[in-house]
Short mmCIF file of N, CA and C in Angstrom, two decimals:
data_model
loop_
_atom_site.label_atom_id
_atom_site.label_comp_id
_atom_site.label_asym_id
_atom_site.label_seq_id
_atom_site.Cartn_x
_atom_site.Cartn_y
_atom_site.Cartn_z
N GLU G 1 -10.40 -6.27 5.72
CA GLU G 1 -9.85 -5.76 4.35
C GLU G 1 -8.86 -4.81 4.61
N SER G 2 -7.85 -4.88 3.67
CA SER G 2 -6.57 -4.08 3.82
C SER G 2 -6.24 -3.58 2.37
N ARG G 3 -5.92 -2.15 2.27
CA ARG G 3 -5.72 -1.56 1.04
C ARG G 3 -4.30 -1.28 1.12
N GLY G 4 -3.61 -1.31 -0.17
CA GLY G 4 -2.19 -1.13 -0.39
C GLY G 4 -1.92 0.17 -0.94
N GLN G 5 -0.72 0.75 -0.75
CA GLN G 5 -0.15 1.81 -1.41
C GLN G 5 1.04 1.39 -2.20
N VAL G 6 1.14 1.46 -3.49
CA VAL G 6 2.28 0.75 -4.27
C VAL G 6 3.27 2.00 -4.69
N THR G 7 4.56 1.67 -4.50
CA THR G 7 5.53 2.56 -5.03
C THR G 7 6.50 1.77 -6.02
N VAL G 8 6.75 2.33 -7.09
CA VAL G 8 7.67 1.52 -8.07
C VAL G 8 9.00 2.26 -8.13
N THR G 9 10.03 1.30 -8.13
CA THR G 9 11.42 1.97 -8.26
C THR G 9 12.07 1.20 -9.49
N VAL G 10 12.58 1.98 -10.44
CA VAL G 10 13.31 1.27 -11.63
C VAL G 10 14.84 1.57 -11.63
N SER G 11 15.47 0.69 -11.71
CA SER G 11 16.84 0.62 -12.12
C SER G 11 17.21 0.08 -13.44
N VAL G 12 17.28 1.01 -14.55
CA VAL G 12 17.32 0.48 -15.78
C VAL G 12 18.51 -0.36 -16.01
N GLY G 13 18.23 -1.51 -16.72
CA GLY G 13 19.35 -2.43 -16.93
C GLY G 13 19.48 -3.43 -15.76
N HIS G 14 18.75 -3.26 -14.81
CA HIS G 14 18.87 -4.15 -13.48
C HIS G 14 17.85 -4.64 -13.01
N PHE G 15 16.82 -3.86 -12.29
CA PHE G 15 15.55 -4.36 -11.73
C PHE G 15 14.51 -3.40 -11.63
N VAL G 16 13.28 -3.95 -11.38
CA VAL G 16 12.25 -3.06 -11.06
C VAL G 16 11.66 -3.55 -9.76
N SER G 17 11.35 -2.60 -8.78
CA SER G 17 10.97 -3.06 -7.40
C SER G 17 9.63 -2.43 -7.28
N LEU G 18 8.60 -3.19 -6.80
CA LEU G 18 7.27 -2.57 -6.39
C LEU G 18 7.09 -2.89 -4.94
N SER G 19 7.02 -1.87 -4.38
CA SER G 19 6.94 -1.83 -2.81
C SER G 19 5.25 -1.72 -2.48
N CYS G 20 4.79 -2.51 -1.73
CA CYS G 20 3.41 -2.29 -1.32
C CYS G 20 3.41 -2.24 0.33
N LYS G 21 2.85 -0.97 0.77
CA LYS G 21 2.59 -0.77 2.13
C LYS G 21 1.02 -0.95 2.42
N THR G 22 0.58 -1.91 3.27
CA THR G 22 -0.83 -2.11 3.32
C THR G 22 -1.22 -1.24 4.52
N SER G 23 -2.61 -1.16 4.59
CA SER G 23 -3.42 -0.34 5.61
C SER G 23 -3.38 -1.00 6.96
N SER G 24 -2.96 -2.34 7.02
CA SER G 24 -3.09 -2.99 8.20
C SER G 24 -2.26 -4.20 7.97
N ALA G 25 -1.71 -4.83 9.04
CA ALA G 25 -0.72 -6.02 8.88
C ALA G 25 -1.69 -7.12 8.21
N VAL G 26 -1.09 -7.67 7.00
CA VAL G 26 -1.69 -8.78 6.33
C VAL G 26 -1.00 -10.14 6.41
N TYR G 27 0.17 -10.06 6.94
CA TYR G 27 0.97 -11.41 7.00
C TYR G 27 1.84 -11.32 8.22
N SER G 28 1.64 -12.43 9.02
CA SER G 28 2.61 -12.79 10.01
C SER G 28 2.44 -14.13 10.17
N GLU G 29 3.58 -14.97 10.66
CA GLU G 29 3.35 -16.43 10.75
C GLU G 29 2.25 -16.96 11.30
N GLY G 30 1.37 -17.65 10.78
CA GLY G 30 0.31 -18.43 11.19
C GLY G 30 -1.02 -17.53 11.48
N ASN G 31 -1.04 -16.31 10.94
CA ASN G 31 -2.32 -15.63 11.17
C ASN G 31 -3.39 -15.90 10.01
N GLY G 32 -2.94 -16.62 9.05
CA GLY G 32 -3.84 -17.01 7.90
C GLY G 32 -4.20 -15.92 6.95
N HIS G 33 -3.57 -14.68 7.01
CA HIS G 33 -3.78 -13.57 6.09
C HIS G 33 -2.66 -13.48 5.21
N TYR G 34 -2.80 -13.35 3.91
CA TYR G 34 -1.48 -13.47 3.01
C TYR G 34 -1.61 -12.39 1.97
N LEU G 35 -0.54 -12.01 1.54
CA LEU G 35 -0.46 -11.09 0.34
C LEU G 35 -0.03 -11.84 -0.95
N HIS G 36 -0.59 -11.45 -2.11
CA HIS G 36 -0.30 -12.25 -3.35
C HIS G 36 -0.04 -11.26 -4.28
N TRP G 37 0.87 -11.39 -5.33
CA TRP G 37 1.10 -10.43 -6.48
C TRP G 37 0.56 -11.13 -7.69
N TYR G 38 -0.19 -10.33 -8.47
CA TYR G 38 -0.87 -10.57 -9.79
C TYR G 38 -0.17 -9.68 -10.73
N GLN G 39 -0.15 -10.28 -12.10
CA GLN G 39 0.14 -9.69 -13.20
C GLN G 39 -1.03 -9.52 -14.15
N GLN G 40 -1.51 -8.32 -14.61
CA GLN G 40 -2.47 -8.03 -15.42
C GLN G 40 -1.97 -7.32 -16.64
N LYS G 41 -2.01 -7.96 -17.78
CA LYS G 41 -1.61 -7.27 -19.16
C LYS G 41 -3.06 -6.67 -19.79
N PRO G 42 -2.86 -5.69 -20.62
CA PRO G 42 -3.98 -5.03 -21.24
C PRO G 42 -4.95 -6.05 -21.95
N GLY G 43 -6.20 -5.91 -21.49
CA GLY G 43 -7.18 -6.82 -22.16
C GLY G 43 -7.28 -8.21 -21.64
N GLY G 44 -6.34 -8.46 -20.73
CA GLY G 44 -6.20 -9.89 -20.19
C GLY G 44 -6.67 -9.98 -18.71
N ALA G 45 -7.01 -11.12 -18.23
CA ALA G 45 -7.34 -11.44 -16.65
C ALA G 45 -6.10 -11.37 -15.83
N PRO G 46 -6.24 -11.00 -14.59
CA PRO G 46 -5.12 -11.20 -13.71
C PRO G 46 -4.54 -12.60 -13.64
N GLN G 47 -3.18 -12.68 -13.59
CA GLN G 47 -2.50 -13.89 -13.51
C GLN G 47 -1.71 -13.94 -12.29
N LEU G 48 -1.74 -14.97 -11.40
CA LEU G 48 -1.02 -15.05 -10.10
C LEU G 48 0.38 -15.18 -10.41
N LEU G 49 1.03 -14.46 -9.91
CA LEU G 49 2.67 -14.45 -9.96
C LEU G 49 3.35 -15.00 -8.76
N MET G 50 2.89 -14.47 -7.54
CA MET G 50 3.46 -14.83 -6.24
C MET G 50 2.39 -15.10 -5.29
N HIS G 51 2.63 -16.26 -4.52
CA HIS G 51 1.52 -16.41 -3.53
C HIS G 51 2.06 -16.49 -2.25
N THR G 52 1.36 -16.07 -1.14
CA THR G 52 1.87 -16.05 0.34
C THR G 52 3.22 -15.18 0.30
N TYR G 53 3.11 -14.21 -0.35
CA TYR G 53 4.14 -12.94 -0.72
C TYR G 53 5.42 -13.34 -1.17
N ASN G 54 6.06 -14.57 -0.91
CA ASN G 54 7.26 -14.88 -1.59
C ASN G 54 7.44 -16.16 -2.27
N GLN G 55 6.28 -16.90 -2.61
CA GLN G 55 6.27 -18.12 -3.44
C GLN G 55 5.84 -18.03 -4.77
N ARG G 56 6.68 -18.31 -5.70
CA ARG G 56 6.49 -18.17 -7.05
C ARG G 56 5.40 -19.26 -7.43
N GLN G 57 4.30 -18.78 -8.23
CA GLN G 57 3.38 -19.70 -8.84
C GLN G 57 4.09 -20.47 -9.79
N SER G 58 3.80 -21.70 -10.08
CA SER G 58 4.07 -22.58 -11.26
C SER G 58 4.11 -21.59 -12.50
N GLY G 59 5.35 -21.67 -13.07
CA GLY G 59 5.29 -20.80 -14.51
C GLY G 59 5.76 -19.54 -14.33
N THR G 60 6.05 -19.03 -13.05
CA THR G 60 6.47 -17.78 -12.75
C THR G 60 8.09 -17.78 -12.86
N PRO G 61 8.75 -16.97 -13.71
CA PRO G 61 10.13 -17.09 -13.85
C PRO G 61 10.91 -16.65 -12.63
N SER G 62 12.06 -17.21 -12.49
CA SER G 62 12.88 -17.10 -11.20
C SER G 62 13.24 -15.52 -11.02
N ARG G 63 13.24 -14.78 -12.11
CA ARG G 63 13.66 -13.22 -11.97
C ARG G 63 12.74 -12.65 -11.24
N PHE G 64 11.54 -13.28 -10.79
CA PHE G 64 10.56 -12.54 -9.89
C PHE G 64 10.75 -13.00 -8.51
N SER G 65 10.92 -12.18 -7.61
CA SER G 65 11.17 -12.48 -6.19
C SER G 65 10.39 -11.65 -5.12
N GLY G 66 9.87 -12.20 -4.13
CA GLY G 66 8.90 -11.42 -3.20
C GLY G 66 9.74 -11.51 -1.79
N SER G 67 9.50 -10.42 -1.16
CA SER G 67 9.95 -10.31 0.37
C SER G 67 9.05 -9.48 1.17
N GLY G 68 9.14 -9.49 2.38
CA GLY G 68 8.52 -8.61 3.35
C GLY G 68 7.77 -9.37 4.48
N SER G 69 7.09 -8.56 5.22
CA SER G 69 6.33 -9.05 6.46
C SER G 69 5.33 -7.93 6.81
N GLY G 70 4.35 -8.34 7.72
CA GLY G 70 3.58 -7.37 8.38
C GLY G 70 2.79 -6.57 7.53
N SER G 71 3.12 -5.24 7.14
CA SER G 71 2.44 -4.50 6.34
C SER G 71 3.28 -3.91 5.15
N ASP G 72 4.55 -4.42 5.09
CA ASP G 72 5.49 -3.90 4.06
C ASP G 72 6.06 -5.05 3.19
N PHE G 73 5.76 -5.07 1.70
CA PHE G 73 6.08 -5.92 0.94
C PHE G 73 6.65 -5.57 -0.27
N THR G 74 7.49 -6.30 -0.92
CA THR G 74 8.28 -6.09 -2.07
C THR G 74 8.26 -7.12 -3.21
N LEU G 75 7.96 -6.89 -4.39
CA LEU G 75 8.09 -7.64 -5.53
C LEU G 75 9.31 -7.10 -6.27
N THR G 76 10.28 -7.84 -6.59
CA THR G 76 11.40 -7.48 -7.35
C THR G 76 11.57 -8.27 -8.77
N ILE G 77 11.61 -7.62 -9.74
CA ILE G 77 11.86 -8.26 -11.04
C ILE G 77 13.19 -7.72 -11.51
N SER G 78 14.14 -8.69 -11.74
CA SER G 78 15.45 -8.66 -12.06
C SER G 78 15.43 -8.79 -13.63
N GLY G 79 16.57 -8.17 -14.07
CA GLY G 79 17.01 -8.39 -15.57
C GLY G 79 15.99 -7.62 -16.45
N VAL G 80 15.67 -6.38 -16.17
CA VAL G 80 14.92 -5.55 -16.99
C VAL G 80 15.55 -4.33 -17.62
#
């Protein structure tokens, strides 16, 4: 189990960046452990946005992008 600390950075008119630093490494090539990003709206169930840290789920707009490795990951939402 790995827990994450999330930091949000906002650049009004440009992007929102969510940085997640996990308590232990959760992704490196071939280790079989992955980080996924979900969106949950009030009253709704979580919806998968990104899987394997940088792969958009079908239906996720291209303005969402993911990056990172090891224990540091970022989800960026552009055009906000």
